[in-house]
Coordinates of C-alpha atoms and ligand atoms in Angstrom, one line a residue:
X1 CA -17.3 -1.0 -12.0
X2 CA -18.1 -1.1 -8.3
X3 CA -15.7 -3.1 -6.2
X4 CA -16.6 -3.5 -2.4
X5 CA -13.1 -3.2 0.0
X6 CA -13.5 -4.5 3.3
X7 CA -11.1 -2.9 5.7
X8 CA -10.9 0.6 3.5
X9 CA -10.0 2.8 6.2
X10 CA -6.8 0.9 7.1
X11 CA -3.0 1.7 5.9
X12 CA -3.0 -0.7 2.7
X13 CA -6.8 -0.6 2.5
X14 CA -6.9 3.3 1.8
X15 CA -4.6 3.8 -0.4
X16 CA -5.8 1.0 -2.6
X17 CA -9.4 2.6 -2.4
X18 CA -7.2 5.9 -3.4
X19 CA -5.9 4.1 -6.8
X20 CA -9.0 2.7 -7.7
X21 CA -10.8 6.1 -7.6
X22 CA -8.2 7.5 -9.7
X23 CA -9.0 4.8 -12.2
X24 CA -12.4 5.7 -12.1
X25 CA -13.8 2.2 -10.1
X26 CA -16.3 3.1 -7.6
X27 CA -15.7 1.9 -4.1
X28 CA -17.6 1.0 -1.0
X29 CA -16.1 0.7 2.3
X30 CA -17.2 -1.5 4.8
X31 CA -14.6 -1.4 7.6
X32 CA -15.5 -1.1 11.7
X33 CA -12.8 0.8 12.9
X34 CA -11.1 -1.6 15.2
X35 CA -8.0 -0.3 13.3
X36 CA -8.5 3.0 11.8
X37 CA -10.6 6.3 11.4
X38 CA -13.5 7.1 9.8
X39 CA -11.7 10.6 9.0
X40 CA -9.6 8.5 6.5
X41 CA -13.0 8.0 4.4
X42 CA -12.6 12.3 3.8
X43 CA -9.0 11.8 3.0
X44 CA -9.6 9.3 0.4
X45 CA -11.8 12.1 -1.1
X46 CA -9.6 14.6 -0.4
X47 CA -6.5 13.3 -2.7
X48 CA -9.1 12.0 -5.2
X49 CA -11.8 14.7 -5.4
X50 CA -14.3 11.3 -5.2
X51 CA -17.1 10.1 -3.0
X52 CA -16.5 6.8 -1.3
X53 CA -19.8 5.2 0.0
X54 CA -19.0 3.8 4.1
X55 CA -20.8 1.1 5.8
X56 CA -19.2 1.1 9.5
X57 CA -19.7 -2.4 10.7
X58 CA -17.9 -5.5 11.5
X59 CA -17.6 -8.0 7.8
X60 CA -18.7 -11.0 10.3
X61 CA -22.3 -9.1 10.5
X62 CA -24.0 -10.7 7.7
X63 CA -27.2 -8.8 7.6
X64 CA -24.7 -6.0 6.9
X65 CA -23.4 -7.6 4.0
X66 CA -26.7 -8.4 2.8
X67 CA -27.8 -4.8 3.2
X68 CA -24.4 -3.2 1.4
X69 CA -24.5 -6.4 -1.3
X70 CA -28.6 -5.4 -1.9
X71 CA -28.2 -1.9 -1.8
X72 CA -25.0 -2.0 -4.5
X73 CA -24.1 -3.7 -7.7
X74 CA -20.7 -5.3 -6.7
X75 CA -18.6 -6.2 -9.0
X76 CA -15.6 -7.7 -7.0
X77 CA -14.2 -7.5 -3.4
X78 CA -10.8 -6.4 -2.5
X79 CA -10.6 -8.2 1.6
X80 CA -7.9 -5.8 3.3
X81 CA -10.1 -6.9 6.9
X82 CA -8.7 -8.3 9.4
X83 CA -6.0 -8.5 12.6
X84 CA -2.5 -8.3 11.7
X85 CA -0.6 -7.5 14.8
X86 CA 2.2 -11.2 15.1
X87 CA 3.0 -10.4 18.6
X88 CA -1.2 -10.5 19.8
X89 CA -1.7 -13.0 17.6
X90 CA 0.3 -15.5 20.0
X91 CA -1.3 -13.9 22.7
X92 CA -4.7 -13.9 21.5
X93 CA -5.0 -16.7 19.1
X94 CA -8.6 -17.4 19.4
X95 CA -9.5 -13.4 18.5
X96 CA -7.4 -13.9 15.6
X97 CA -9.4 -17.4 14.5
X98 CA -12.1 -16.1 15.0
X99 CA -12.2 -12.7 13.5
X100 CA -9.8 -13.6 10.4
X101 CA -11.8 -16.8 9.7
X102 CA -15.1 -15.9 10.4
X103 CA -15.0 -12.1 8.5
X104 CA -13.9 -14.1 5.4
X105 CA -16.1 -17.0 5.6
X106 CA -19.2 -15.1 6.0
X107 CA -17.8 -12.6 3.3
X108 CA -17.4 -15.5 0.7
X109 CA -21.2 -16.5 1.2
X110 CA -22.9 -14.0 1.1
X111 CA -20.7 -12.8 -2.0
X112 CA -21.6 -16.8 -3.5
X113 CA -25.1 -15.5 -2.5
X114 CA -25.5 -12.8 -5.0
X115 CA -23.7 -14.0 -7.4
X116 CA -20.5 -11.7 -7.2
X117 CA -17.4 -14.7 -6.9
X118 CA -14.6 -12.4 -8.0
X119 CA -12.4 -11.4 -4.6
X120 CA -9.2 -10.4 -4.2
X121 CA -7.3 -11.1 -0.5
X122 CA -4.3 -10.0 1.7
X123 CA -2.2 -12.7 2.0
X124 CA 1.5 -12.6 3.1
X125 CA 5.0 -14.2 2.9
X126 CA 4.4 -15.4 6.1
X127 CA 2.3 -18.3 4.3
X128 CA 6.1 -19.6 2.6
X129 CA 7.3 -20.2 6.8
X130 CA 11.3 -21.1 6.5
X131 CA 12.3 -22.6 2.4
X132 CA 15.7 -23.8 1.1
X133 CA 15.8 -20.1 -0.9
X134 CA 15.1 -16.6 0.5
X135 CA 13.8 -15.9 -2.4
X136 CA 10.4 -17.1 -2.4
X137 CA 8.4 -17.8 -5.7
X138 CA 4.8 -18.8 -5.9
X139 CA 5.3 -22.4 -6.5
X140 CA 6.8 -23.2 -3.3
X141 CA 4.5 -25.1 -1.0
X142 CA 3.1 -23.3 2.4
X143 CA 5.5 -24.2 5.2
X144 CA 4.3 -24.0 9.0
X145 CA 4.0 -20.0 9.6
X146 CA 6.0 -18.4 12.8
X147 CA 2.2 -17.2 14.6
X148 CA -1.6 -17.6 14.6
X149 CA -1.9 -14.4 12.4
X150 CA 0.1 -16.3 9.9
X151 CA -1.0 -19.3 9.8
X152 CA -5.0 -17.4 9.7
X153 CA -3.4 -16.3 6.2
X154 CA -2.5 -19.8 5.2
X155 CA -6.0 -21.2 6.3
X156 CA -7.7 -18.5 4.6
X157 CA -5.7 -19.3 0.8
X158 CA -6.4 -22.6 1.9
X159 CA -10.0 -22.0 1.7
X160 CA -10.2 -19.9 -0.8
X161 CA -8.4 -22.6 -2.8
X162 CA -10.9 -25.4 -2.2
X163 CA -13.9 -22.7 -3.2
X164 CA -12.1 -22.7 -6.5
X165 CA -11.7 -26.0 -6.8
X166 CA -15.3 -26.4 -6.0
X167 CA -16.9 -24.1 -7.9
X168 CA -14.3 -22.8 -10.6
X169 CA -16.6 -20.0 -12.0
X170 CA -15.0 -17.9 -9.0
X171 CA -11.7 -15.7 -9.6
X172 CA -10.4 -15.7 -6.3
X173 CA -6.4 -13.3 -6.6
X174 CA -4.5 -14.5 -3.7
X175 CA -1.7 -11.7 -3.3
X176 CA 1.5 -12.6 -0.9
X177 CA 2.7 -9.3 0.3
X178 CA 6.7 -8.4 1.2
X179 CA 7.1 -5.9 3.7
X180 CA 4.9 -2.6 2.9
X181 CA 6.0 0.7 4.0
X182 CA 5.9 4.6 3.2
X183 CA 2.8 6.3 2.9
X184 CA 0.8 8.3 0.3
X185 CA 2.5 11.4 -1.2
X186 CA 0.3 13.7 0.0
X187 CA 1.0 12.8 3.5
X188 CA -2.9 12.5 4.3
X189 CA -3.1 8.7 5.0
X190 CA -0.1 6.5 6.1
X191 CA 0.2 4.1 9.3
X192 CA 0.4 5.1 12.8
X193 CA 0.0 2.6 15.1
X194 CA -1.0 3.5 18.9
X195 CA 1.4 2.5 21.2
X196 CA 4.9 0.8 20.7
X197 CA 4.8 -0.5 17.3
X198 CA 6.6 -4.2 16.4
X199 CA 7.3 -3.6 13.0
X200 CA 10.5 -1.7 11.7
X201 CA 9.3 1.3 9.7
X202 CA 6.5 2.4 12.6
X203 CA 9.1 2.1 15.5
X204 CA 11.8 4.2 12.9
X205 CA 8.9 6.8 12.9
X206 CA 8.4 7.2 16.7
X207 CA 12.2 7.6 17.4
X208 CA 12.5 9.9 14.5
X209 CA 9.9 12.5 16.4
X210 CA 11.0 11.6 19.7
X211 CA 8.1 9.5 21.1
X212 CA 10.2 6.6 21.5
X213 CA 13.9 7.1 23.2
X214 CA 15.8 4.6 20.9
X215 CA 15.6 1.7 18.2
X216 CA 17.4 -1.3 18.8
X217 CA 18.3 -3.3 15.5
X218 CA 17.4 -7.2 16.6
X219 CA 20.7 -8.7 15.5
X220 CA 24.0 -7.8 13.5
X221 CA 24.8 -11.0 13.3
X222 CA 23.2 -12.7 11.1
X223 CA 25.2 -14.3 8.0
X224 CA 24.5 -11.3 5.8
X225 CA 26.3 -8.3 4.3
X226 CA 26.1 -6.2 6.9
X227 CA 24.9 -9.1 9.8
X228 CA 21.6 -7.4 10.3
X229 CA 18.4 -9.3 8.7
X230 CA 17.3 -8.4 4.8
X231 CA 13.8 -8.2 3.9
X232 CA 12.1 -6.7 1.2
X233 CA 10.2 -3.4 1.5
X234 CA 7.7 -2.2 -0.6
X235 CA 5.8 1.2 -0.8
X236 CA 2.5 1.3 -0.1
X237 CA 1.7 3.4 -3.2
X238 CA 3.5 0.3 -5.2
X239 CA 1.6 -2.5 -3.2
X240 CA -1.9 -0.7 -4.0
X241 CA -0.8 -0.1 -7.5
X242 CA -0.7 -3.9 -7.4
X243 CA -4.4 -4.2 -6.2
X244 CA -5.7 -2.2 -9.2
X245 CA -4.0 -4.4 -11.8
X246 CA -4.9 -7.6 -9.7
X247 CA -8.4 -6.4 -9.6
X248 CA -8.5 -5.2 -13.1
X249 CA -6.8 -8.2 -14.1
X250 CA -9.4 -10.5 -12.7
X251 CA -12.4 -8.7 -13.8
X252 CA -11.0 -9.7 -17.5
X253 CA -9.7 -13.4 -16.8
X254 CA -12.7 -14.9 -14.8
X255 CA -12.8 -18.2 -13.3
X256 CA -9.0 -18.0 -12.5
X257 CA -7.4 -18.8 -9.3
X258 CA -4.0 -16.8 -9.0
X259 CA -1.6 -16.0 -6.2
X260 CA 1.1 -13.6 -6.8
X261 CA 4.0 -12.2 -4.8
X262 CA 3.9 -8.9 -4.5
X263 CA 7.5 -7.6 -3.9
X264 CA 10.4 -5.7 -5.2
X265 CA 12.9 -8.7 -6.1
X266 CA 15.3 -6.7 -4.4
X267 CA 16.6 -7.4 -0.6
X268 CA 17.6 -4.2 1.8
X269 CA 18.8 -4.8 4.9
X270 CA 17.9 -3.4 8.4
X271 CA 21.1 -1.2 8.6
X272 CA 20.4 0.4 5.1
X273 CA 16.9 1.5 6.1
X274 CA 18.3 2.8 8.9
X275 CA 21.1 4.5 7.1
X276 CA 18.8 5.6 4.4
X277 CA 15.8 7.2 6.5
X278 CA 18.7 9.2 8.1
X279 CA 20.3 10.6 4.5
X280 CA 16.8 11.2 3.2
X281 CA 15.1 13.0 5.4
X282 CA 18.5 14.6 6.7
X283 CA 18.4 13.6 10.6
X284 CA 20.3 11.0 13.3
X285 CA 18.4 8.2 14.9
X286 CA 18.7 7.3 17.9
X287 CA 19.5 3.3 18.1
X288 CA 22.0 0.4 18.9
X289 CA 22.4 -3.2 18.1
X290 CA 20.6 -5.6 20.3
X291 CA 19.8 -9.4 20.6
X292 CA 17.8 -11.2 17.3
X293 CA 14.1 -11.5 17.5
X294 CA 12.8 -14.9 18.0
X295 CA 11.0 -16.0 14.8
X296 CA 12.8 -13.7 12.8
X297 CA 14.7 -15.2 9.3
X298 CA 17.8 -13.6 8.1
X299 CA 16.8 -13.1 4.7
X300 CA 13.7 -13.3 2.5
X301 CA 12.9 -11.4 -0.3
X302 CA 9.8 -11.8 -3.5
X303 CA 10.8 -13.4 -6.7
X304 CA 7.9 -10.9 -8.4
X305 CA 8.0 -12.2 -12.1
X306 CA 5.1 -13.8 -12.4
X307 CA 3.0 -10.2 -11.5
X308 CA 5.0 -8.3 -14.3
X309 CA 4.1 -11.4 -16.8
X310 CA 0.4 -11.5 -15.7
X311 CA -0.8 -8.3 -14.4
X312 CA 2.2 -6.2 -16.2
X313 CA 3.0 -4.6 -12.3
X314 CA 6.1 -3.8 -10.8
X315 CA 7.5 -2.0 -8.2
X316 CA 8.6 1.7 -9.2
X317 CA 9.3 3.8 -5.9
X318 CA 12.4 2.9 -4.1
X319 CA 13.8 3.2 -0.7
X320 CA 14.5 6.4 -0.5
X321 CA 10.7 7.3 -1.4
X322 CA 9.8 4.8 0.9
X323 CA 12.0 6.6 3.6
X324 CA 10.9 10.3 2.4
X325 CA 7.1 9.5 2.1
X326 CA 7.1 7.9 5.7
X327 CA 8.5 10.5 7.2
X328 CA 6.6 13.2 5.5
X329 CA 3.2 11.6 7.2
X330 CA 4.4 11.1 10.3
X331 CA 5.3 15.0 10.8
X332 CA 2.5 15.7 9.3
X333 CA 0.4 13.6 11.7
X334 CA 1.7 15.2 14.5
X335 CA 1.8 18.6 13.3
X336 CA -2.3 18.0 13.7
Ligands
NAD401 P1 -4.9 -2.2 9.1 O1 -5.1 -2.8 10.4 O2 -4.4 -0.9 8.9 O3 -6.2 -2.4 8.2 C1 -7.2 -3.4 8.4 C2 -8.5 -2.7 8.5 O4 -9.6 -3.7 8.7 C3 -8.6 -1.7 9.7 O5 -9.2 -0.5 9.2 C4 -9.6 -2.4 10.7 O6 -10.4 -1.4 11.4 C5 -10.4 -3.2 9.7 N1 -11.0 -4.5 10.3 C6 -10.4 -5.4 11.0 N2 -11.3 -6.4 11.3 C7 -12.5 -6.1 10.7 C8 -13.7 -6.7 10.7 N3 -14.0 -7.9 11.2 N4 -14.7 -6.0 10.0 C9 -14.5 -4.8 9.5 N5 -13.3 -4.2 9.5 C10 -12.3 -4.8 10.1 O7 -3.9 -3.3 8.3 P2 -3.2 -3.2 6.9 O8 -1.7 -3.0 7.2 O9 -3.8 -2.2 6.0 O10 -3.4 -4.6 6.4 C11 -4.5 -4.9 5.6 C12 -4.5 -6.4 5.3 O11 -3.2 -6.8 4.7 C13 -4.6 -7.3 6.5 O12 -5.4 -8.4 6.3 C14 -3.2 -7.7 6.9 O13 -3.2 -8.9 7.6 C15 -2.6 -7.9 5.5 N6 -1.2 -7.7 5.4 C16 -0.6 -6.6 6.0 C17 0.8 -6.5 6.0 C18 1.5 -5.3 6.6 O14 2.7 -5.3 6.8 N7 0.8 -4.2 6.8 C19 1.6 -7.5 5.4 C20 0.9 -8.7 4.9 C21 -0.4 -8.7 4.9
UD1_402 C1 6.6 -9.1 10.3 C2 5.9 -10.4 10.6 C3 5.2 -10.9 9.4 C4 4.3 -9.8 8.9 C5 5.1 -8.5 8.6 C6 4.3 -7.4 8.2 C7 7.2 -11.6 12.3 C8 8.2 -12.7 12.7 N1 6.9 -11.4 11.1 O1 7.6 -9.4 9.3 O2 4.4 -12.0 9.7 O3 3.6 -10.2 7.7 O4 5.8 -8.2 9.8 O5 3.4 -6.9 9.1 O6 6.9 -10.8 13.2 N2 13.4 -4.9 13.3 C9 14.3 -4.3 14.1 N3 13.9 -3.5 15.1 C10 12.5 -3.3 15.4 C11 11.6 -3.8 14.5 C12 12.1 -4.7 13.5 O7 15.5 -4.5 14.0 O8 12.2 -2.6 16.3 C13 13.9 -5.7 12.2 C14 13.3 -7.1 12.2 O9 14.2 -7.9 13.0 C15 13.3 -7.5 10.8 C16 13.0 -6.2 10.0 O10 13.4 -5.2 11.0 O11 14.5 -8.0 10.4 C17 11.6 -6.0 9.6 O12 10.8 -6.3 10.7 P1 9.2 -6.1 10.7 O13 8.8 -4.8 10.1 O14 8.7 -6.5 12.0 O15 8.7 -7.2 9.5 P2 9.0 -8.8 9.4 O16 9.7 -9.3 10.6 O17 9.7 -9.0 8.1

């Protein structure tokens, strides 16, 4: 089986393509770099000891897609593509329309072109916006999202929703990541984002090897445990664990439209990452306590029963891994 994975050479993205190759799919990356390196396509190859076939180019360039959908039997798409910084997102809406939308628009036709209508896509919690519960199960309705990268996630299930509805014969696995963190064992691929990063587990890594003076904690406050906010982290390895059984899943059950969570269940709070990245990997962080972040929600976390009933997945690694795995890449990164 040959399943296409647009935006291969990014964090989630390459270790998905990673898993897959250990299962023995083929995979064919079209990704353009806007994100990532192309050296991740030889690191892919390196943990698996498989060739992955690499089409550099944007997903909105449709004679690309032609060429990569004529030149290989697809058998399903895995869409990783895309912007996902919040913070540009409010800055740059328009970039985020139009590269979100359009990459997955023109994806979807030329896949309905040649016959292929089995896709998998990154969706997020984001798409649940602020709910009675903070724990968040599939049936809850979308709520208004906190930035234009969100709600490009809503608008995209959206659409991919009324394809099904339309034309039912597609399989179209909508999966709502948590929070993913940690990196891949081997401490070959992981994330790194240039310059100051906005999410947590990036901006732990940069004070942790001294490129960044100091994390502050946004709020201790909040009306939980320990007054800083709860969220629900999942390792990387897990979340692309998650992709194979979605994908494999689909390829048996077609003409479905699912959408799973993809979480632990479990809540961790700021201050026990923190705590934990120190115990683990046996070092003091720099940080202090500073105002909340606008936007943020104290507490959300998956309810993920409906992927261990369907698609028999569920997290294994915990925080610590997370933590230990993170860490390992990062020295490792700049050890280079
Ligand atoms: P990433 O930026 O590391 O990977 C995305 C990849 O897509 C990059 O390699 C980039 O170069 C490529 N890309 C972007 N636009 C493209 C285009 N038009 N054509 C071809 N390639 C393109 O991001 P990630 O963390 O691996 O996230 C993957 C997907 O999961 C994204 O859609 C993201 O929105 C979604 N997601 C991520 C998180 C997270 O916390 N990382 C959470 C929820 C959802
Ligand atoms: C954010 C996005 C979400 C996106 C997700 C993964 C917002 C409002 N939400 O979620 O749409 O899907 O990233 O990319 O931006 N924190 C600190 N100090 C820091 C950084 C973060 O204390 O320097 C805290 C935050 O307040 C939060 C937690 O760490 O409580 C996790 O933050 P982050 O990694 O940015 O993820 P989310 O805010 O959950």
């Amino acid at each position: 089986m040959k399943i296409l994975v647009t935006g291969g050479c990014g964090y989630i993205g390459s270790h998905t393509c990673v898993e897959l190759l250990n299962e023995n799919y083929e995979v064919v990356i079209i990704d353009n770099l806007s994100n990532s390196k192309e050296d991740v396509v030889n690191r892919i190859e390196q943990i698996t000891n498989k060739k992955v076939k690499f089409y550099e180019g944007n997903v909105q360039d449709e004679t690309l897609l032609k060429r990569i959908f004529e030149e290989n039997k697809i058998d399903g798409v895995i869409h990783f593509a895309g912007y996902k910084a919040v913070g540009e997102s409010v800055k740059k809406p328009l970039m985020y329309y139009e590269n979100n939308l359009e990459s997955t628009i023109t994806l979807l036709r030329i896949m309905n072109d040649f016959d292929c209508k089995n896709i998998v896509f990154s969706s997020s919690a984001t798409v649940y916006g602020v709910q009675e519960s903070p724990k968040y199960v599939e049936t809850m309705t979308r709520k208004e999202t906190s930035s234009p990268y969100g709600t490009t996630k809503s608008m995209i299930e959206k659409i991919m929703e009324d394809l099904y509805y339309s034309d039912p014969t597609w399989t179209i696995s909508l999966l709502r990541y948590f929070n993913p963190v940690g990196a891949h064992s081997s401490g070959l691929i992981g994330e790194n984002p240039n310059g100051i990063p906005n999410n947590l587990m990036p901006y732990i890594l940069k004070v942790a090897i001294g490129e960044l003076p100091e994390l502050t904690i946004f709020g201790n406050d909040y009306e939980t445990p320990d007054g800083t906010c709860i969220r629900d982290y999942i390792h990387v390895v897990d979340l692309a664990k998650g992709h194979l059984c979605a994908i494999t899943h689909a390829l048996d059950n077609k003409g479905k439209l699912h959408t799973y969570n993809l979480g632990s269940g479990h809540g961790v709070s700021v201050k026990e990452i923190v705590d934990t990245f120190e115990r683990v990997n046996n070092l003091k962080l720099n940080y202090k306590f500073g105002a909340r972040r606008e936007g943020d929600l104290p507490e959300f976390f998956a309810d993920p029963s409906l992927a261990l009933e369907e698609l028999g997945w569920k997290t294994e690694q915990s925080i610590e891994d997370m933590c230990r795995d993170a860490y390992n890449f990062i020295i490792k990164e700049t050890e280079k």
